[in-house]
Tab-separated table of C-alpha atoms and ligand atoms in Angstrom:
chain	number	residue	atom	x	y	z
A	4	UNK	CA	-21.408	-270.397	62.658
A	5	UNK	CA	-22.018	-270.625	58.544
A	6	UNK	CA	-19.426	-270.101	56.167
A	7	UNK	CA	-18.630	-271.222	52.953
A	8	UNK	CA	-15.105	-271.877	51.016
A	9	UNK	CA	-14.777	-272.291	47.167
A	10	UNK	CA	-11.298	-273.540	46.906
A	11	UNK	CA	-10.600	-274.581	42.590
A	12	UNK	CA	-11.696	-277.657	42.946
A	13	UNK	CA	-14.259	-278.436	45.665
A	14	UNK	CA	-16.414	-276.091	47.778
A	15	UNK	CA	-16.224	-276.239	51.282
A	16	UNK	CA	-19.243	-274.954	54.061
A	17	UNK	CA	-19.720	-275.240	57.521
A	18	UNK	CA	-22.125	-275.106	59.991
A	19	UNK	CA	-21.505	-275.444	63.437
A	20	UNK	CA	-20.345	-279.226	63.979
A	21	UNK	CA	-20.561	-280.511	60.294
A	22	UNK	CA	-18.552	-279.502	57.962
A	23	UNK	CA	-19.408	-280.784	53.418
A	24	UNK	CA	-16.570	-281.260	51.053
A	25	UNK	CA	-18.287	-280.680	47.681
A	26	UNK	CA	-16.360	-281.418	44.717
A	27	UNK	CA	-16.684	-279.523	41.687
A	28	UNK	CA	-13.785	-280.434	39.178
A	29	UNK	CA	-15.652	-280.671	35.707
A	30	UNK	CA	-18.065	-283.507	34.908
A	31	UNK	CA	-16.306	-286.021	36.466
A	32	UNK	CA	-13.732	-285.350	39.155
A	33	UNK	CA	-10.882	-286.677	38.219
A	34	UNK	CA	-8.851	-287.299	41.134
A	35	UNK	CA	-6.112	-285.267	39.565
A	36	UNK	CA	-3.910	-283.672	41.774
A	37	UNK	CA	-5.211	-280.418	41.823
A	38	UNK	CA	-8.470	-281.778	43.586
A	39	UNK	CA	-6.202	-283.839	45.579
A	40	UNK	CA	-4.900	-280.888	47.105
A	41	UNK	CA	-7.768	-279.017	47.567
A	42	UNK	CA	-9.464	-282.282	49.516
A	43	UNK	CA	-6.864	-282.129	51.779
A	44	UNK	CA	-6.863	-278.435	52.118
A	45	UNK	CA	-10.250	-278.431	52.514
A	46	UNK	CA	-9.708	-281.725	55.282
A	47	UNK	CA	-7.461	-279.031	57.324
A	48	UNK	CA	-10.088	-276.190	57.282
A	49	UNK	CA	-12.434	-278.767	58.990
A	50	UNK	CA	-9.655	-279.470	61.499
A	51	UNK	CA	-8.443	-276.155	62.305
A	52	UNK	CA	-12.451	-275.029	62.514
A	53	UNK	CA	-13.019	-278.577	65.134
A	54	UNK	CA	-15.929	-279.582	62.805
A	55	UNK	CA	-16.998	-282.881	64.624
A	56	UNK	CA	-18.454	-284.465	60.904
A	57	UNK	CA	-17.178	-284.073	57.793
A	58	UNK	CA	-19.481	-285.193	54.574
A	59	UNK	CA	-17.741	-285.774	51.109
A	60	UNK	CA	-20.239	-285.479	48.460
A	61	UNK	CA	-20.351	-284.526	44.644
A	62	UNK	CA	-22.315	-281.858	43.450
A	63	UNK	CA	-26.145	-282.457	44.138
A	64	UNK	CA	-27.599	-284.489	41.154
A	65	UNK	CA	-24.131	-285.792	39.877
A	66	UNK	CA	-24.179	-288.426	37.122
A	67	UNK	CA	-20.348	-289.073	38.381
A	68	UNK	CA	-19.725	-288.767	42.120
A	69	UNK	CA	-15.885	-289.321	40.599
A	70	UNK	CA	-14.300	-291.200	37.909
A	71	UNK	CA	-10.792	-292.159	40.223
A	72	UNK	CA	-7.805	-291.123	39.574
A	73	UNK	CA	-6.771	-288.693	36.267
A	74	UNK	CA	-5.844	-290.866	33.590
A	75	UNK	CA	-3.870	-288.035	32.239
A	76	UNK	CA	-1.710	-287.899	35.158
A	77	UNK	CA	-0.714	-291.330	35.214
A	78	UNK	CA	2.496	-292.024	34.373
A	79	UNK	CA	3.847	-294.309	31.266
A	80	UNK	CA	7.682	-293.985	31.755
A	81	UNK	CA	8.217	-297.486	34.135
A	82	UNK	CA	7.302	-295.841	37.029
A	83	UNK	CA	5.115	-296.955	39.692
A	84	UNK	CA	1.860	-295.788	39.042
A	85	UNK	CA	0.653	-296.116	42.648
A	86	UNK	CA	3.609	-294.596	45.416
A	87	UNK	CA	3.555	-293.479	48.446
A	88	UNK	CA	3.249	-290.103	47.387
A	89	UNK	CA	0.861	-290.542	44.625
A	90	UNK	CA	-1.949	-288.285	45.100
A	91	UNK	CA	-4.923	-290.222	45.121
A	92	UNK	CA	-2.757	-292.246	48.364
A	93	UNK	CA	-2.406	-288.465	50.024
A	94	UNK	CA	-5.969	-288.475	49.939
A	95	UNK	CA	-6.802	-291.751	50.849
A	96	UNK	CA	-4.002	-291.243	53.974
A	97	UNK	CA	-6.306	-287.400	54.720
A	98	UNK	CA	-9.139	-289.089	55.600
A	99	UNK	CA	-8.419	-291.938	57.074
A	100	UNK	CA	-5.644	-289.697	59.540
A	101	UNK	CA	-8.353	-287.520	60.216
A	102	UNK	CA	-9.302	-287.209	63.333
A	103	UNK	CA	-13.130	-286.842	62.798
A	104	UNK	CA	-15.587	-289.159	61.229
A	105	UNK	CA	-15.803	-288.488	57.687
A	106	UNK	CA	-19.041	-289.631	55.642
A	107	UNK	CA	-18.977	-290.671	52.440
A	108	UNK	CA	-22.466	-289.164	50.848
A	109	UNK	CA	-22.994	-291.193	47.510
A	110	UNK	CA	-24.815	-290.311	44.209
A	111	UNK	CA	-23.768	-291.041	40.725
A	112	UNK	CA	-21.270	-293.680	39.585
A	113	UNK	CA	-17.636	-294.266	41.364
A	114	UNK	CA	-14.843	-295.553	39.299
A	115	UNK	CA	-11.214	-296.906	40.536
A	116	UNK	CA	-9.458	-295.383	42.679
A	117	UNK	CA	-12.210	-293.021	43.890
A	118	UNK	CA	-14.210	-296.803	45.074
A	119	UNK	CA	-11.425	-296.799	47.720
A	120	UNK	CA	-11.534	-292.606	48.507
A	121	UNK	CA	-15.171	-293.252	49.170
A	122	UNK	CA	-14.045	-296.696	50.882
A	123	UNK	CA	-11.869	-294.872	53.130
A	124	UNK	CA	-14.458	-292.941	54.496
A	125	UNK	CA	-15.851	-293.671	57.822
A	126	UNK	CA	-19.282	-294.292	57.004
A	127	UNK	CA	-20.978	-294.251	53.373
A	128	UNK	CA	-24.325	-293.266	52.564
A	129	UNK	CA	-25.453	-294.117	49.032
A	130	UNK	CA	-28.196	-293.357	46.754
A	131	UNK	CA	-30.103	-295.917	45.492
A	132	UNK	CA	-28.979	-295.942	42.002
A	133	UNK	CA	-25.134	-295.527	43.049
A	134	UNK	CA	-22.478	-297.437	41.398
A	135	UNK	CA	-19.472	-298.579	41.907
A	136	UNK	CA	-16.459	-300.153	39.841
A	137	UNK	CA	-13.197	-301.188	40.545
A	138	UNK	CA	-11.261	-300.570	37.492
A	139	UNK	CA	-7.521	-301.364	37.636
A	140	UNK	CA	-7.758	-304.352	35.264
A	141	UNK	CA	-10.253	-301.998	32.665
A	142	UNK	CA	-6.928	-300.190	32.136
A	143	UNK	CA	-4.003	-302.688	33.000
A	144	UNK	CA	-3.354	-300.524	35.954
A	145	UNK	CA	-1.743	-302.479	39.085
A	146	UNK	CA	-3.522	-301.721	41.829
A	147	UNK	CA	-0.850	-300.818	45.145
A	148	UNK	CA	-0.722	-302.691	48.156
A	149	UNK	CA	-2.057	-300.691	50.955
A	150	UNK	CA	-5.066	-299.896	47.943
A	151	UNK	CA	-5.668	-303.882	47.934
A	152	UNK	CA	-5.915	-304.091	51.648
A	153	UNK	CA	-8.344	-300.662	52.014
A	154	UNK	CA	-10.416	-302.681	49.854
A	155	UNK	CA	-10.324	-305.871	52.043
A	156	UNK	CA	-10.893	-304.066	55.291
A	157	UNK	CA	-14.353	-303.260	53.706
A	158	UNK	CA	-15.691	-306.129	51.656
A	159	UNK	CA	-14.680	-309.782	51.432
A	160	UNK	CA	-12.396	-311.510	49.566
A	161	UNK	CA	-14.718	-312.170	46.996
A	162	UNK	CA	-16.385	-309.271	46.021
A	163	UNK	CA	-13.249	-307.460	45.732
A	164	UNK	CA	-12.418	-310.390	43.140
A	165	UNK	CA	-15.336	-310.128	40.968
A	166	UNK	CA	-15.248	-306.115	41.686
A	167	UNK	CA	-11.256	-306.235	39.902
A	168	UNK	CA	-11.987	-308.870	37.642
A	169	UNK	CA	-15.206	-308.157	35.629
A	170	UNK	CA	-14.740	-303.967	36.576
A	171	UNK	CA	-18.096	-303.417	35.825
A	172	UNK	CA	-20.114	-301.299	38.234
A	173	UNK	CA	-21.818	-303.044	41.142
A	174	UNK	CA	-24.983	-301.932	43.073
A	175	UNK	CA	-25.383	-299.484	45.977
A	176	UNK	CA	-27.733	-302.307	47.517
A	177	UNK	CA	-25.089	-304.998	46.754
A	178	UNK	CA	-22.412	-303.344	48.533
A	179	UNK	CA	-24.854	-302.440	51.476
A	180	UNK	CA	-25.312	-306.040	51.811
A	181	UNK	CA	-21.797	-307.108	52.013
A	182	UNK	CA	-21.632	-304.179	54.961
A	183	UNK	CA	-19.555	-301.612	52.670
A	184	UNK	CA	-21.853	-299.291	52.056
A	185	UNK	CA	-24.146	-298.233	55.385
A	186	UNK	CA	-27.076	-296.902	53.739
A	187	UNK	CA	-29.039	-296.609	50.650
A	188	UNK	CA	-31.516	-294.300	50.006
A	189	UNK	CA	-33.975	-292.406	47.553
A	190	UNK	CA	-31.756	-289.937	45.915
A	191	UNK	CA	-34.234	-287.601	46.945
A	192	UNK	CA	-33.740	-288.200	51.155
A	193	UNK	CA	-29.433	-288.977	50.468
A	194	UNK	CA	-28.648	-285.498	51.992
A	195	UNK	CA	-31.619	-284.961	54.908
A	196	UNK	CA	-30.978	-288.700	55.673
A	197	UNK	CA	-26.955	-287.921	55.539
A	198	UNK	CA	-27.313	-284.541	57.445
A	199	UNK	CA	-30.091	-286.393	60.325
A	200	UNK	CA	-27.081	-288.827	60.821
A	201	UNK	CA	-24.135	-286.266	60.927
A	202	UNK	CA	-26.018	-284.724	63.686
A	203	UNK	CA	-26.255	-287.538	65.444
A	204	UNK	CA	-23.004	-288.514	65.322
A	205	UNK	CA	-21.888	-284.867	66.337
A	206	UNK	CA	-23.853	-284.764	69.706
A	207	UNK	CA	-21.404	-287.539	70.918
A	208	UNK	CA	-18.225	-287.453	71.639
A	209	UNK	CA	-15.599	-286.019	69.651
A	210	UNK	CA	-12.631	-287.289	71.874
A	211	UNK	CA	-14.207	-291.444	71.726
A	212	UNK	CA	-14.111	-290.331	67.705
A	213	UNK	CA	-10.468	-289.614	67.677
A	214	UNK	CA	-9.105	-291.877	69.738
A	215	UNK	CA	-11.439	-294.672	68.202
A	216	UNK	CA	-10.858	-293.500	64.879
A	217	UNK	CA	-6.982	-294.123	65.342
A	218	UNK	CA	-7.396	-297.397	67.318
A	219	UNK	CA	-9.793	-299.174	64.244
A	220	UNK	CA	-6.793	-297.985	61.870
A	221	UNK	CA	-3.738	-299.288	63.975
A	222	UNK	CA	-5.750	-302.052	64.365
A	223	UNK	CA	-7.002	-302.530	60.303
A	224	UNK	CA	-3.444	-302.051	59.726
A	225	UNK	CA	-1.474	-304.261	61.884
A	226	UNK	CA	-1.043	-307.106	59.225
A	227	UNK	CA	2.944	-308.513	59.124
A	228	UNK	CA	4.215	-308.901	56.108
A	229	UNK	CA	7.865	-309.859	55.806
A	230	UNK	CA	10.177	-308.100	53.480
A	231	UNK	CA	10.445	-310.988	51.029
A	232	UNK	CA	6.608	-311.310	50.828
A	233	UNK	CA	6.583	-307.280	50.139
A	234	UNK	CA	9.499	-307.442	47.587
A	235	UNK	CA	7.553	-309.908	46.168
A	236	UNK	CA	4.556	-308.010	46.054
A	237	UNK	CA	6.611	-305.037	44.232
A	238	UNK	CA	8.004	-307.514	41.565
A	239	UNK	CA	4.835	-308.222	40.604
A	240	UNK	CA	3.327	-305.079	40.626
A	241	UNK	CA	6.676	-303.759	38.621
A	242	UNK	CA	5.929	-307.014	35.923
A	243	UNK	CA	2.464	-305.104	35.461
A	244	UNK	CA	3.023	-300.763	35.349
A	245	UNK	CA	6.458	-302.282	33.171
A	246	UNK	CA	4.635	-304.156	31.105
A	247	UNK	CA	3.390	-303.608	27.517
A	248	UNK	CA	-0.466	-304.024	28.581
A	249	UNK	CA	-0.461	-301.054	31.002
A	250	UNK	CA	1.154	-298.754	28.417
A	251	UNK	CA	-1.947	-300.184	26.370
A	252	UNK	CA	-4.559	-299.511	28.778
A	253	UNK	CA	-3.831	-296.328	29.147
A	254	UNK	CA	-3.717	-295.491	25.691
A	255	UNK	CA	-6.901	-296.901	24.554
A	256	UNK	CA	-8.445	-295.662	27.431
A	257	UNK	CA	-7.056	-291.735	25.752
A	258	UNK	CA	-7.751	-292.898	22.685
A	259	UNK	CA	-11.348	-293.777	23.401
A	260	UNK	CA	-11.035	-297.254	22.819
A	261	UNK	CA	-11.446	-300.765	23.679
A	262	UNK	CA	-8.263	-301.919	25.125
A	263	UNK	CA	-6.386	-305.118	23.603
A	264	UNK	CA	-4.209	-306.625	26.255
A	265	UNK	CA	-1.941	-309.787	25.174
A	266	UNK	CA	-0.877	-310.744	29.090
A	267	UNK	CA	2.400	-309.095	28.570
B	30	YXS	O1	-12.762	-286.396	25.991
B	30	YXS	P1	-12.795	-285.343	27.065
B	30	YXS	O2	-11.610	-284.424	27.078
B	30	YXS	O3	-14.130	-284.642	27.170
B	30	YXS	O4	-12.638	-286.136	28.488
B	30	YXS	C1	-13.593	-287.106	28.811
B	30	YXS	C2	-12.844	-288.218	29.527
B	30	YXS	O5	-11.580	-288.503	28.956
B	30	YXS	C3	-12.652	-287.576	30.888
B	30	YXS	N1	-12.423	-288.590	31.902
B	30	YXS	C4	-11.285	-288.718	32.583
B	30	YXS	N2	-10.127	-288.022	32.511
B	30	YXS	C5	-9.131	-288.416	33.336
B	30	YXS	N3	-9.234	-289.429	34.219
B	30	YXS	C6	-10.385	-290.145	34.315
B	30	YXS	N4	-10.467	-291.123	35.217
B	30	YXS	C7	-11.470	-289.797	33.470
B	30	YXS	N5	-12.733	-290.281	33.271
B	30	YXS	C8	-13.286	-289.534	32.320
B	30	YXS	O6	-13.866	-286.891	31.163
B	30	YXS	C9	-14.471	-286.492	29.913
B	30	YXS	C10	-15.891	-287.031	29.900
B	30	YXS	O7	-15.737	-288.448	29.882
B	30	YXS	P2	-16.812	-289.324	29.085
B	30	YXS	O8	-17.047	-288.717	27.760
B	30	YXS	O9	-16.371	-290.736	29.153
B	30	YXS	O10	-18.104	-289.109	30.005
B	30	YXS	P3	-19.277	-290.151	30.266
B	30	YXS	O11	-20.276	-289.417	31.085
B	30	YXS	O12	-19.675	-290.796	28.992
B	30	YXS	O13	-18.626	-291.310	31.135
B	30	YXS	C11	-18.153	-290.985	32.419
B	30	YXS	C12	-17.344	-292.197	32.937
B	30	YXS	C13	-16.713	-291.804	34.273
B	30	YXS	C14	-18.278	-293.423	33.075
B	30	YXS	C15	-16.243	-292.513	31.901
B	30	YXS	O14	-15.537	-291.312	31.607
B	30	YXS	C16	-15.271	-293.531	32.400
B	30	YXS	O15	-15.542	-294.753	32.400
B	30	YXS	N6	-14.094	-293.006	32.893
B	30	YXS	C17	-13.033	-293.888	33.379
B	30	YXS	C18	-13.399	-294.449	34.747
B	30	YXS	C19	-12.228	-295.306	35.283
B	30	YXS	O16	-12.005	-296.428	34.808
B	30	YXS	N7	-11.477	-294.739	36.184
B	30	YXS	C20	-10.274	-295.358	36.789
B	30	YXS	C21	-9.105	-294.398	36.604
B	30	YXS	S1	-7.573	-295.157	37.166
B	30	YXS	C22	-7.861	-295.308	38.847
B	30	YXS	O17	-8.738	-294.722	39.411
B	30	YXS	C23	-6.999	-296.221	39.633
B	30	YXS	C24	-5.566	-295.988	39.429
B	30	YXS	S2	-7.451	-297.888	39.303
B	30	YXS	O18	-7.932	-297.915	37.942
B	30	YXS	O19	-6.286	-298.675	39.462
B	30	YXS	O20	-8.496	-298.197	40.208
């Protein structure tokens, strides 16, 4: 069965076993939380139709797949930046809760916190000329600690570091090598190439997916961390979202603007 779902943000069809999440929120896709909610709306209508694949994808020809979290919607009065209940962690929590294999289908350029929404993702598939930057430091934004580890699970300690560090936008192919990315392919083949494997995927079956699924994110998640070491972890994220620097980022970033951070 074919249908199709334009929710405000992001455009939903299915057919049969695979389901697309398209989203469509301006130029860029802002992860504000408008699109937030209408990923995980759209997430629900793939559940309650038992769509065994789900792809996540931008609009065909994107020049931004999504530019992470909104700015706008970040907030400057000393609060934490990054909670629980922040929206771009709802959607990070959607997909990786959800109980079929989602794919991450890749073109245009991925900034921040929409690295680790496409991270998240079960598999990704990624044009060739698809980038991707980790941007927290660009804007004196402290990254949150189940954010950090998401990014570990995928690519090694040093990547990440150079990834947070310089935030400039690394390869497709340089991701693929260090295993985060599965596939890269001519823009022109991303979605027969991404659709072939869906169908693959959706002749097995769906109950190993579930069940799997769950068991690789107990397991990714089972790291101890004792409450001093995760006080201390708050403390310094708290030095960081309270500090004068983050107030700048954001700012300049508004402002259009090269940032100029002083370490304080
Ligand atoms: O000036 P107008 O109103 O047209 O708006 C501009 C931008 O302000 C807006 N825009 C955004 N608005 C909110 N949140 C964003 N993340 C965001 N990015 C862009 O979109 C309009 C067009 O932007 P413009 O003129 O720069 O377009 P462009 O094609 O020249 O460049 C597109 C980008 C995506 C390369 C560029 O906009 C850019 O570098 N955006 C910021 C990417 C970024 O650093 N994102 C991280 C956001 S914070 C986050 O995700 C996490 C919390 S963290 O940083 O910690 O990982």
């Amino acid at each position: 069965m074919h249908s199709t779902r334009s929710l405000a943000t992001v455009v939903t069809t299915t057919d049969g076993s695979i389901g697309t999440i398209t989203l469509q929120h301006g130029p860029v896709n802002a992860l504000s939380k408008q699109l937030i909610d209408d990923i995980c709306a759209a997430m629900e209508q793939m559940d309650s139709e038992a769509v065994q694949v789900v792809i996540l994808r931008a609009a065909p020809g994107a020049k931004v797949f999504s530019a992470g979290h909104d700015v706008r919607e970040l907030p400057t009065n000393g609060r934490d930046p990054l909670t629980y209940n922040d929206p771009l962690r709802q959607a990070v929590r959607t997909i990786e809760n959800h109980p079929a294999p989602v794919i991450a289908m890749v073109e245009g350029s991925v900034w921040g916190g929409a690295c680790e929404l496409v991270m998240s993702c079960d598999l990704v598939i990624a044009a060739k000329d698809a980038t991707f930057a980790l941007t927290p430091a660009k804007l004196g934004i402290p990254y949150n600690l189940s954010g950090t580890l998401n990014f570990l699970k995928v690519a090694g300690m040093h990547l990440v570091k150079e990834m947070v560090f310089a935030a400039q936008p690394v390869t497709a192919d340089r991701l693929a090598i260090s295993g985060v990315v599965n596939h890269v392919v001519p823009r022109g083949q991303l979605e027969p190439f991404t659709l072939a494997l869906a169908r693959r995927i959706a002749e097995t079956s769906p109950l190993v997916h579930r069940i799997v699924k769950e068991e690789l994110r107990v397991l990714g998640n089972a790291h101890p961390l004792n409450p001093e070491a995760y006080e201390r972890i708050q403390a310094l994220r708290r030095e960081v979202y309270d500090s004068n620097d983050y107030q700048e980022g954001i700012k300049a970033f508004l402002e259009k603007r090269k940032p100029v951070f002083r370490g304080k």
